[in-house]
Each structure stands twice: as structure tokens, then as C-alpha cells.
């Protein structure tokens, strides 16, 4: 009985170890030793490894494969009623990539996606930093302010986006009525390409500030107060204290939140999809909504094309993360 | 000296409060406006009156004439299960990477970070096909699994930060008392990590409750929609049924806000732990 249990444990854990490649020792002795010391850890991470492997690893591989084929709605395998129709799409190599990269639309979308990301992240970060610094002081009503400022975070994103659509409505929206009352003619918030771009950025900033503010506030609170006192003794003014204590003290937090929010904004689907559907025309379409449109909105659904856009988006982000990490490392940040 | 620093000139005080009041109004107003609109008869929905014939008609319409509660139920089920599973598996993972040095740890940490980068665009079509093959389209299970992949990587990072903040001596005392690592984790460490669990739960819940792209793609048919999909049926390109829509928005925001109230005092600590030590 005991022998049996031991074997099955070793077998189960052994599979986990093999999945992780290098961990497999050259000799069974080493493997067994690794197992007996690490099986607790491996069991604990197993659910995540399995979920990520199946739901991200497999689709990722499949997505890359699809991007190398001509799959679309008409030629993928499907089951209609009792009949199963086999897939007839073919491997086409890098054709999709050549097509997309030669298409001026790709550059257009990429430029707007980068502009959108840079505008959103920088504005969100600056506002978050200002508000976090204000909330980090002692004054009456601090908790109430914090509560109100975090509120946009507590509301599901799509609800907020609908609220903004309501406010932005051209003829009946509150914003235009207020402007009208002030004698300013109505602004076509979502109907004019330039205003639509402004509007989607504004909404995304509104959505993103609470997260930024909370993270930076946490960072501020972890900076020891003695540092400020010492600096003040040495005669440093508020600006100098901010520059030489606050900024370096926030570096770890800010480098992480900037990286995360850049990635999130770059891939921010709901704001654009729900606010403008990429319109008017295609003026606010970012890379991600473009990919979604090809696979789920346009007909026939272009699965291969969508996957190609997806791989390109991932490539852009990986390059960004790599460069970002190197520049951090140059500044001496171990990360 | 330090008491001097705490004092502000009256002008600075006014500036501080004015800025914060302005920011708070901008933060709260859109939400408040939706709440007020939902309480007005539909024909006044687009007027600027803050209060006009306050009524619950929009809510009644929502209950009687639409499938709102079906959608609400679908979303509640999906978000609830996602939260439970998400908290559990991100806690075990966070604990393992915080306490044990094991082969495969660094690649795992990297994978968790890189997963954040995966655009939904690259995964959605293959996932759609995969779910189709497994018969999980239009099934809550399909969305739950999908949401776990979004929530868990970030949650595991945050949990690692929390566990890093709990002294290792507590683990050691548990071992001395004869507990194995699972026992130590379950009986000693998990109760201490409650703030972290609250933050993780909030994040998982809000991810599942507010997700749009996957649920729009995977769930079709009135009775299968989640709230995100259902709400979209009120707004077409040309018309918008603002009355019921605002009422629906309020009802959708309430559970999230309640959850948020419970978690919010831990959020600051949670974000820092995740961000700085991650």
C-alpha cells in the first residue's frame, strides 16, 4: 500500500518536473532528491501552470499557426447540425505578414495606438502622482477624498464607458447642454475624428487614474518620513525634497506601474470598442480592436488575418518590454 | 521642526482642497449622473434636471420586460466561481514562489509577467475554436477558465508580495509543531494574509464582472448573455434606450461597489506589496 502511494506521487510529480525541462536530473538519484525537496512547491504551482499552459500556451501556439494559414470563416472545420465539415484552409507561410506589413493601414493603426498609449499613460501617471502627493498629507477629509477619487475603479469599466457615452451624446448629452448654456456651440465629441480621439483618451485616463494613484500612494507611504526631516534640516525646499527623495523613492513602484499600464493601455479593448466602435470611420481603431473586428465583426470572419495582427501586437509589446527593462537596468535597477 | 512642516499657509490649504474637490467631482459625477438619470422617467432621461418626477419605472421595466436578471445571474455565477478559484490558486502559487526556491521558479515568474502582455487579439480566435471544440461556447465554464488566465498571473504577483511581508519565523514555528508545508500554509499563513486575499478577490471579481471582449464573442443568445453583453443590447448605433440602460448600469455597479468597500482599505497595501516587491 505504502509502496503504491509512493510510486503514484513520484509519477505525478515526475511529470511536472519533465514539463519544466531543465529540472530533469541526469540520474534518477538526483531527480528523486529534487522531487522530495521540491514536490510541495511544484504541487502548489501546478494549477497555475496547467491553466496557463492549456489556456494560454495552446491558443498562443495555435494562433501563431493560424497566422501562417489562410483560415477564415468559410474554410475552418465546423459542425452544422449532425454534419461535420472538415477544415480546408492551407498553410501559406508568411504571406499574411507580408500583406499586413505592406498595408498602409497597419502603420496608421500602429501610430495611433502608440499615440493613444503614450498620451494615456503619461497623463494618467502625472495626475495620479499629483493626487497621490496631495492625499499623502495630513488634512481633514482625507479619507473622504480618497474614497471619491477611487470610485471610478469600483465601477465596472463597461458601465463607466456607457456613462461617458451618455455624457458625450451629441444632441442630448449633458456636456453639450452645459456648453450650450454657456453659449458655446455643441462639440461633436464622438462624431469627429479628432474629438473622438480626445474623448477616448479622456475616458481612459478617467478610468486609469485611481489605480495609478493608489499604487503611488502606497509607494509614498513606504518612504521613511525621517528622510524628509533630514532633508529639511539640511535646508532642502519642497521642490528639492520631491526631486531627491520622492522621485527616487517611487522608482520601483513607478517603473512597475508604468510598464503594466503601458501594456494594459496598448491592449485596451473595451474603452474604444464600446465608446466609438473604432469610429467615426476607423479613426480611433487601435491594433487590438482592429484584430477583433477582423475575426468577429467583419464578414467573412478572417481568422488568419486577425491572428497575424495578434502576433504583431505581441511582438511590438515584447520589444517594448525588452527595451524598457534594459533601460531600467542601465539605471542600476535590478529587475 | 517637523511640526512646522505640517502647517500650511491658508492659501495652500485652499488650493489643496479646491484641487481635490475638483478632482472628486470629475471622478464621481459620471457615476452620480447615471444614478440620477435612472431615477427619472425615461422621457426626461436626456434633460439636465437633476431631479424630475423621481420614479422607479426604469427599474420596473428592467425587471418585467428584459432578461436582466438572467444576465445578472450568469455574470454572478461566472464572477463568483472565478473569484473563488482565482484567489485559491493565486494564493498557493504566490506562497510557493515566496517561500520555496525551486527549479522552474524564475521561468514561472517570467511567464506570469509576460502573460500580462498577451493581447486578447492573439488568443481570442484560437480560444474561440478551442472552446467550440470542447463544447464550451455559451457555457459559463468556458468564460471562467478564460478569466482565470487574465486574473491569476497578476494576483499571484500581488500575493507573493503579501507573503513576502509575513515573517518566515511563523512558517518555521509551524514546522516545529509538526505541520507539513501545506498545513503551515493553510492554518498559519493564509489567515495572516487576509488583506492580500481581499485584494486578490476584488481584482478577480472586477475582472470577471466587467470583461467585455471574450463574453461578447463566446456568449450568444439572450439567455446566455452576461451583463456586459446584455447592456449592449440597449444601445444600437442609432438609438439608445437610456432609461433602462442607466437603471441596469446602477444595478451592475452596486455589487462591484460593495465588494470594493470591503476590499478598499487593503488596496493601498496590496498594490504596494505587489508593485514594489514584484
XYZ file of C-alpha atoms in Angstrom:
613
model
C 0.000 0.000 0.000
C 2.683 2.448 1.017
C 4.790 1.478 -1.956
C 1.888 2.090 -4.262
C 1.231 5.571 -2.895
C 4.873 6.483 -3.139
C 5.035 5.458 -6.747
C 1.995 7.367 -7.809
C 3.213 10.517 -6.089
C 6.588 10.200 -7.741
C 4.968 9.642 -11.083
C 2.649 12.608 -10.827
C 5.369 14.927 -9.674
C 7.775 13.489 -12.218
C 5.526 14.644 -14.990
C 5.512 18.100 -13.516
C 9.287 18.113 -13.456
C 9.610 16.955 -17.022
C 7.276 19.672 -18.167
C 9.699 22.154 -16.714
C 12.620 20.911 -18.806
C 15.937 21.620 -17.169
C 14.785 20.311 -13.822
C 15.068 16.740 -15.006
C 18.277 15.402 -13.493
C 20.651 13.246 -15.460
C 20.444 10.427 -12.961
C 17.383 9.085 -11.189
C 19.057 9.783 -7.849
C 19.165 13.490 -8.489
C 15.623 13.515 -9.788
C 14.375 11.754 -6.699
C 16.202 14.192 -4.457
C 14.770 17.139 -6.374
C 11.332 15.618 -6.086
C 11.491 15.016 -2.392
C 12.608 18.583 -1.709
C 10.501 20.399 -4.251
C 7.292 18.468 -4.674
C 5.462 20.716 -2.238
C 6.321 23.767 -4.291
C 5.543 22.069 -7.563
C 2.166 20.867 -6.334
C 1.296 24.382 -5.244
C 2.128 25.977 -8.583
C 0.696 23.112 -10.637
C -2.843 24.552 -11.077
C -1.468 27.803 -12.433
C 0.990 26.047 -14.705
C -1.776 23.818 -16.045
C -4.279 26.635 -16.547
C -1.720 28.887 -18.200
C -0.346 26.052 -20.278
C -3.700 24.974 -21.608
C -5.491 28.270 -21.962
C -2.569 30.474 -22.964
C 0.145 28.159 -24.242
C -2.053 26.136 -26.530
C -4.022 29.054 -28.044
C -0.798 31.004 -28.453
C 0.787 28.209 -30.445
C -2.395 27.736 -32.398
C -2.691 31.495 -33.002
C 0.808 31.619 -34.414
C -0.029 28.642 -36.595
C -3.286 30.251 -37.793
C -1.391 33.374 -38.754
C 0.571 31.209 -41.178
C -2.563 29.866 -42.890
C -5.449 31.295 -44.861
C -8.108 30.302 -42.337
C -11.378 32.179 -42.421
C -14.993 31.561 -41.599
C -15.614 29.562 -44.765
C -12.768 27.071 -44.614
C -12.334 26.180 -40.943
C -13.759 22.886 -39.733
C -17.196 23.225 -38.218
C -20.206 21.210 -37.267
C -23.596 22.179 -38.591
C -26.271 20.036 -37.045
C -25.087 16.461 -37.412
C -22.735 17.153 -40.297
C -19.109 17.783 -39.675
C -17.276 19.759 -42.322
C -13.530 19.295 -42.333
C -11.185 22.207 -42.365
C -9.829 23.089 -45.798
C -7.534 26.006 -45.024
C -3.948 25.786 -46.105
C -0.540 26.718 -44.882
C 0.564 29.888 -46.661
C 3.818 30.718 -44.886
C 4.481 34.360 -44.187
C 2.005 35.700 -46.768
C -0.277 37.221 -44.144
C 2.615 39.091 -42.569
C 3.738 40.420 -45.937
C 0.183 41.557 -46.642
C -0.344 43.248 -43.301
C 3.049 44.939 -43.208
C 2.617 46.247 -46.758
C -0.813 47.585 -45.929
C -0.675 51.305 -45.035
C -3.450 50.598 -42.513
C -1.005 48.765 -40.279
C 1.265 51.783 -39.939
C -1.742 54.046 -39.391
C -3.094 51.841 -36.620
C 0.320 51.403 -35.056
C 0.959 55.148 -34.972
C -2.409 55.899 -33.405
C -2.017 53.020 -30.923
C 1.350 54.422 -29.833
C -0.018 57.970 -29.578
C -3.002 56.688 -27.620
C -0.782 54.689 -25.249
C 1.721 57.483 -24.652
C -0.984 60.121 -24.083
C -2.996 57.898 -21.774
C -0.113 56.585 -19.687
C 1.694 59.899 -19.274
C -1.459 61.833 -18.364
C -2.661 59.108 -16.020
C 0.716 58.903 -14.341
C 1.044 62.661 -13.854
C -2.464 63.059 -12.477
C -2.010 60.005 -10.269
C 1.262 61.393 -8.945
C -0.201 64.819 -8.169
C -3.241 63.369 -6.429
C -1.206 60.786 -4.510
C 1.099 63.536 -3.232
C -1.866 65.570 -2.103
C -3.504 62.645 -0.368
C -0.270 61.745 1.357
C -0.506 64.819 3.598
C -2.426 65.191 6.803
C -5.619 67.194 6.496
C -9.281 66.985 7.302
C -11.439 64.953 4.924
C -8.565 62.927 3.542
C -10.372 59.600 3.750
C -13.465 61.028 2.054
C -11.444 62.458 -0.812
C -9.615 59.192 -1.245
C -12.867 57.288 -1.359
C -14.352 59.557 -4.014
C -11.209 59.573 -6.109
C -11.026 55.775 -6.132
C -14.678 55.443 -7.124
C -14.126 55.075 -10.895
C -12.143 51.960 -10.093
C -15.024 50.380 -8.206
C -17.401 50.660 -11.132
C -17.083 48.011 -13.849
C -15.339 49.502 -16.859
C -18.124 48.940 -19.330
C -20.635 50.696 -17.095
C -18.372 53.731 -16.856
C -17.875 53.752 -20.583
C -21.639 53.767 -21.109
C -21.958 56.596 -18.626
C -19.484 58.603 -20.670
C -21.246 57.777 -23.893
C -24.317 59.210 -22.293
C -22.492 62.397 -21.306
C -20.830 62.717 -24.713
C -24.037 62.316 -26.733
C -24.009 64.986 -29.409
C -27.560 66.256 -29.289
C -28.689 65.303 -25.844
C -25.557 64.711 -23.800
C -25.026 66.696 -20.660
C -21.653 68.065 -21.733
C -23.074 69.722 -24.812
C -26.072 71.043 -22.904
C -23.753 72.645 -20.397
C -21.661 74.147 -23.195
C -24.844 75.323 -24.869
C -25.915 77.027 -21.658
C -22.557 78.799 -21.656
C -23.103 79.917 -25.234
C -20.558 77.542 -26.772
C -21.725 75.521 -29.741
C -22.034 71.765 -29.386
C -18.882 69.703 -29.661
C -19.188 66.541 -31.777
C -17.436 64.509 -29.071
C -17.706 61.134 -30.723
C -18.599 62.107 -34.283
C -15.496 63.961 -35.335
C -12.219 62.042 -35.697
C -10.126 64.487 -33.668
C -12.689 64.950 -30.901
C -13.302 61.213 -30.808
C -9.596 60.639 -30.213
C -9.617 63.219 -27.476
C -12.705 61.643 -25.929
C -11.427 58.079 -25.825
C -8.183 59.269 -24.223
C -10.093 61.319 -21.646
C -12.258 58.374 -20.669
C -9.322 56.023 -20.420
C -7.447 58.479 -18.231
C -10.519 58.825 -16.030
C -10.610 55.040 -15.692
C -6.892 54.655 -15.055
C -6.096 57.388 -12.533
C -7.424 55.554 -9.439
C -5.135 52.562 -9.943
C -2.137 54.801 -10.548
C -2.990 56.983 -7.566
C -3.440 54.056 -5.189
C -0.202 52.398 -6.287
C 1.789 55.631 -5.996
C 0.183 56.469 -2.669
C 1.334 53.095 -1.409
C 4.804 53.881 -2.697
C 4.822 57.281 -0.979
C 3.792 55.770 2.323
C 6.695 53.367 2.202
C 9.246 56.217 2.029
C 10.545 56.787 5.573
C 9.500 60.166 6.990
C 12.957 60.659 8.535
C 14.396 61.187 5.076
C 12.213 64.239 4.603
C 13.038 65.564 8.052
C 16.750 65.144 7.472
C 16.490 66.899 4.116
C 14.583 69.731 5.689
C 17.287 70.106 8.345
C 19.764 70.466 5.527
C 17.654 73.246 4.100
C 16.099 71.493 1.137
C 12.901 73.151 -0.116
C 9.744 71.282 -1.079
C 10.767 71.017 -4.737
C 14.186 69.623 -3.894
C 12.686 67.189 -1.416
C 10.314 65.992 -4.121
C 13.114 65.655 -6.659
C 15.720 63.972 -4.457
C 13.615 61.888 -2.080
C 10.153 61.300 -3.520
C 11.154 60.585 -7.101
C 13.907 58.058 -6.304
C 11.761 56.550 -3.542
C 8.965 55.929 -6.020
C 11.173 54.472 -8.703
C 10.395 50.818 -8.009
C 6.647 51.370 -7.886
C 6.517 53.736 -10.816
C 8.624 51.592 -13.108
C 6.296 48.664 -12.471
C 3.032 50.566 -12.828
C 4.218 52.357 -15.950
C 5.165 49.064 -17.552
C 1.877 47.434 -16.563
C -0.295 50.332 -17.569
C 1.513 50.701 -20.882
C 0.792 47.068 -21.640
C -2.810 47.352 -20.480
C -3.454 50.551 -22.418
C -1.850 49.219 -25.563
C -4.287 46.318 -25.391
C -7.219 48.324 -24.014
C -10.166 46.889 -25.842
C -13.377 47.902 -24.048
C -12.946 51.674 -23.977
C -12.569 52.022 -27.709
C -14.882 49.201 -28.674
C -17.747 50.439 -26.537
C -17.265 54.183 -26.868
C -16.719 54.568 -30.583
C -16.525 51.056 -32.078
C -13.307 52.320 -33.629
C -15.156 55.111 -35.374
C -16.040 57.535 -36.695
C -14.848 55.740 -39.798
C -11.804 53.956 -38.473
C -10.197 56.936 -36.791
C -9.961 55.523 -33.250
C -9.295 51.904 -34.174
C -6.261 50.588 -32.292
C -4.427 47.371 -33.144
C -6.443 45.222 -30.768
C -9.854 46.423 -31.889
C -8.745 46.007 -35.490
C -7.852 42.379 -34.803
C -11.172 41.811 -33.055
C -13.050 43.433 -35.923
C -11.453 41.103 -38.455
C -12.320 37.989 -36.521
C -15.733 38.813 -35.099
C -17.326 41.808 -36.798
C -16.475 41.678 -40.472
C -17.849 39.040 -42.727
C -16.429 36.629 -43.712
C -14.551 36.343 -40.472
C -10.848 36.484 -41.179
C -9.245 34.274 -38.540
C -5.809 34.147 -40.116
C -5.641 37.910 -40.569
C -6.744 38.500 -37.009
C -4.137 36.092 -35.671
C -1.476 37.859 -37.729
C -2.375 41.197 -36.152
C -2.282 39.466 -32.768
C 1.233 38.115 -33.288
C 2.417 41.531 -34.462
C 0.920 43.201 -31.370
C 2.667 40.705 -29.143
C 5.938 41.299 -30.994
C 5.670 45.073 -30.526
C 4.989 44.650 -26.805
C 7.837 42.200 -26.307
C 10.250 44.594 -27.973
C 8.951 47.398 -25.785
C 9.283 45.342 -22.590
C 12.785 44.289 -23.539
C 13.953 47.840 -24.257
C 12.239 49.146 -21.130
C 13.906 46.540 -18.977
C 17.329 47.272 -20.443
C 16.962 50.982 -19.833
C 15.968 50.269 -16.230
C 18.952 48.025 -15.805
C 21.241 50.759 -17.075
C 19.976 52.950 -14.274
C 21.039 50.256 -11.850
C 17.605 48.852 -11.197
C 17.687 45.131 -10.532
C 14.503 43.839 -12.009
C 10.879 71.467 13.145
C 8.641 68.722 11.866
C 5.563 70.367 13.323
C 6.475 73.387 11.220
C 6.281 71.258 8.123
C 2.781 70.097 8.944
C 1.479 73.672 8.821
C 0.239 75.104 5.593
C -0.452 78.641 4.605
C -4.202 79.303 4.261
C -3.717 79.875 0.549
C -2.041 76.490 0.081
C -4.844 74.902 2.053
C -7.473 76.436 -0.185
C -5.554 75.302 -3.255
C -5.276 71.767 -1.911
C -8.957 71.467 -1.135
C -10.028 73.163 -4.356
C -7.971 70.771 -6.452
C -9.197 67.734 -4.580
C -12.814 68.855 -4.741
C -12.475 69.447 -8.482
C -10.905 66.025 -8.995
C -13.524 64.342 -6.818
C -16.353 65.936 -8.783
C -14.857 64.682 -12.029
C -14.384 61.236 -10.521
C -17.858 60.950 -9.035
C -20.043 62.908 -11.428
C -20.450 60.453 -14.333
C -21.462 57.743 -11.910
C -23.770 60.020 -9.967
C -25.361 61.302 -13.159
C -26.225 57.777 -14.254
C -27.768 57.115 -10.853
C -29.887 60.281 -11.042
C -30.946 59.585 -14.615
C -32.060 56.099 -13.721
C -34.492 57.600 -11.230
C -36.141 59.893 -13.768
C -38.914 58.881 -16.173
C -37.391 57.761 -19.470
C -38.740 60.797 -21.333
C -36.709 63.113 -19.092
C -33.569 60.981 -19.350
C -31.800 63.470 -21.564
C -32.780 66.628 -19.708
C -30.384 68.451 -17.453
C -32.708 68.498 -14.457
C -31.071 66.696 -11.619
C -34.379 65.598 -10.129
C -37.596 65.352 -12.067
C -40.576 63.201 -11.045
C -38.379 60.675 -9.274
C -39.642 57.185 -10.053
C -38.587 53.557 -10.141
C -40.197 52.932 -13.534
C -36.905 52.226 -15.257
C -36.104 49.522 -12.759
C -39.580 48.051 -13.108
C -39.185 47.985 -16.887
C -35.845 46.253 -16.489
C -37.321 43.542 -14.298
C -40.518 42.993 -16.283
C -39.519 43.493 -19.887
C -35.928 42.374 -20.236
C -33.800 39.366 -19.337
C -31.764 41.476 -16.978
C -31.868 39.047 -14.088
C -30.859 36.143 -16.276
C -27.807 38.116 -17.365
C -27.181 39.170 -13.817
C -27.343 35.550 -12.683
C -24.962 34.449 -15.425
C -22.482 37.138 -14.514
C -22.793 36.435 -10.796
C -22.133 32.741 -11.293
C -19.171 33.345 -13.577
C -17.623 36.081 -11.447
C -18.240 34.184 -8.212
C -16.562 30.979 -9.313
C -13.728 32.897 -10.972
C -13.108 34.757 -7.726
C -13.069 31.617 -5.574
C -10.780 29.650 -7.862
C -8.660 32.683 -8.687
C -7.996 33.508 -5.048
C -7.170 29.934 -4.206
C -4.748 29.185 -6.985
C -3.053 32.552 -6.935
C -2.566 32.190 -3.174
C -0.917 28.785 -3.442
C 1.264 29.976 -6.296
C 2.172 33.187 -4.530
C 3.097 31.232 -1.419
C 5.233 28.753 -3.336
C 7.225 31.444 -5.135
C 7.560 33.471 -1.955
C 8.810 30.663 0.309
C 10.460 27.956 -1.755
C 13.421 28.090 -4.065
C 12.618 25.501 -6.652
C 13.762 24.713 -10.166
C 11.384 26.366 -12.575
C 10.598 29.287 -10.293
C 12.230 32.013 -12.346
C 10.704 30.883 -15.648
C 7.346 30.733 -13.899
C 7.687 34.278 -12.580
C 8.615 35.452 -16.051
C 5.704 33.649 -17.602
C 3.343 35.318 -15.155
C 4.662 38.724 -16.139
C 4.736 38.093 -19.855
C 1.179 36.788 -19.781
C 0.104 40.348 -18.992
C 1.330 41.290 -22.424
C -0.708 38.835 -24.391
C -3.189 40.744 -26.385
C -6.627 39.250 -26.265
C -6.434 39.539 -30.055
C -3.982 36.694 -30.436
C -5.727 34.351 -28.028
C -9.341 35.027 -28.772
C -9.691 33.212 -32.081
C -7.853 30.037 -31.038
C -9.661 30.089 -27.703
C -12.943 30.519 -29.531
C -12.086 27.474 -31.661
C -10.871 25.511 -28.654
C -13.999 26.303 -26.671
C -16.055 25.383 -29.708
C -14.358 22.009 -29.957
C -14.789 21.353 -26.261
C -18.436 22.391 -26.444
C -17.828 25.244 -24.007
C -19.153 28.116 -26.083
C -22.211 29.568 -24.408
C -21.179 27.749 -21.232
C -20.157 29.598 -18.076
C -17.231 27.186 -17.611
C -15.582 28.453 -20.769
C -15.589 32.034 -19.570
C -14.492 31.090 -16.054
C -11.391 29.344 -17.351
C -10.657 32.255 -19.644
C -10.998 34.824 -16.870
C -8.687 32.829 -14.630
C -5.930 33.280 -17.173
C -6.455 37.039 -17.052
C -6.734 37.430 -13.293
C -4.374 34.817 -11.879
C -0.990 35.998 -13.170
C -1.379 39.474 -11.679
C -2.991 38.147 -8.498
C -0.166 35.673 -7.962
C 2.311 38.562 -8.143
C 0.349 40.513 -5.587
C 0.047 37.516 -3.277
C 3.782 36.914 -3.467
C 4.287 40.458 -2.228
C 1.944 39.843 0.676
C 3.552 36.571 1.687
C 6.978 38.189 1.484
C 5.771 40.549 4.181
C 4.878 37.736 6.588
C 7.877 36.686 8.705
C 9.370 33.321 7.803
C 9.651 32.531 11.530
C 5.938 31.794 11.527
C 6.472 29.063 8.944
C 9.349 27.712 10.961
C 7.324 27.552 14.153
C 4.655 25.654 12.248
C 7.225 23.155 11.054
C 8.498 22.707 14.575
C 4.940 21.900 15.631
C 4.914 19.143 13.046
C 2.882 20.750 10.269
C 3.840 19.997 6.697
C 4.146 22.901 4.232
C 0.511 22.575 3.170
C -0.611 22.652 6.790
C 1.565 25.656 7.522
C 0.178 27.458 4.516
C -3.427 26.605 5.233
C -3.554 27.025 9.010
C -0.974 29.699 9.775
C -0.133 31.807 6.753
C -3.430 32.054 4.920
C -5.275 33.610 7.880
C -2.493 36.201 8.178
C -2.742 37.051 4.506
C -6.405 38.083 4.640
C -5.771 41.610 3.329
C -3.980 40.118 0.350
C -6.822 37.705 -0.226
C -9.279 40.608 -0.137
C -7.348 42.500 -2.793
C -6.959 39.405 -4.944
C -10.647 38.633 -4.621
C -11.576 42.162 -5.608
C -9.312 42.107 -8.623
C -10.559 38.697 -9.804
C -14.157 39.711 -9.292
C -13.908 43.007 -11.116
C -12.046 41.341 -13.977
C -14.772 38.766 -14.474
C -17.665 41.132 -13.752
C -16.513 43.780 -16.193
C -14.959 41.827 -19.042
C -16.352 42.621 -22.476
C -14.441 41.094 -25.379
C -14.489 37.391 -24.522
C -18.031 37.466 -23.234
C -19.230 39.269 -26.368
C -17.527 36.686 -28.533
C -18.270 33.496 -26.589
C -21.818 34.047 -25.381
C -24.733 34.465 -27.771
C -28.467 34.203 -27.350
C -30.471 36.307 -24.930
C -30.469 33.741 -22.128
C -26.715 33.169 -22.213
C -25.501 36.757 -22.201
C -23.562 38.238 -19.355
C -24.202 41.761 -18.156
C -21.609 43.246 -20.497
C -23.306 41.655 -23.483
C -26.814 42.366 -22.241
C -26.182 46.047 -21.678
C -25.012 46.386 -25.250
C -28.431 45.276 -26.477
C -29.883 48.530 -25.112
C -27.690 50.648 -27.319
C -27.565 50.279 -31.047
C -25.695 52.516 -33.380
C -28.625 54.900 -33.755
C -30.892 54.627 -30.800
C -30.228 54.326 -27.144
C -32.706 53.267 -24.545
C -31.176 55.449 -21.856
C -33.767 54.938 -19.143
C -33.446 51.171 -18.620
C -29.798 51.332 -19.525
C -28.950 53.674 -16.703
C -31.004 51.568 -14.309
C -29.127 48.470 -15.433
C -25.821 50.289 -15.004
C -26.671 51.140 -11.423
C -27.633 47.558 -10.598
C -24.424 46.305 -12.190
C -22.263 48.772 -10.318
C -23.747 48.005 -6.904
C -22.191 44.556 -6.283
C -18.833 45.763 -7.521
C -19.007 48.829 -5.282
C -19.988 46.749 -2.242
C -17.135 44.351 -2.861
C -14.892 47.348 -3.284
C -15.954 48.857 0.037
C -14.838 45.720 1.822
C -11.534 45.492 -0.003
C -10.627 49.161 -0.300
C -8.775 49.636 2.955
C -6.400 46.880 1.928
C -5.954 48.102 -1.614
C -3.135 50.520 -0.894
C -1.119 47.933 0.982
C -1.923 45.338 -1.658
C -0.869 47.382 -4.619
C 2.391 48.387 -2.987
C 3.243 44.878 -1.975
C 2.576 43.668 -5.496
C 4.273 46.564 -7.204
C 7.431 47.076 -5.183
C 8.378 43.563 -4.328
C 7.146 42.131 -7.586
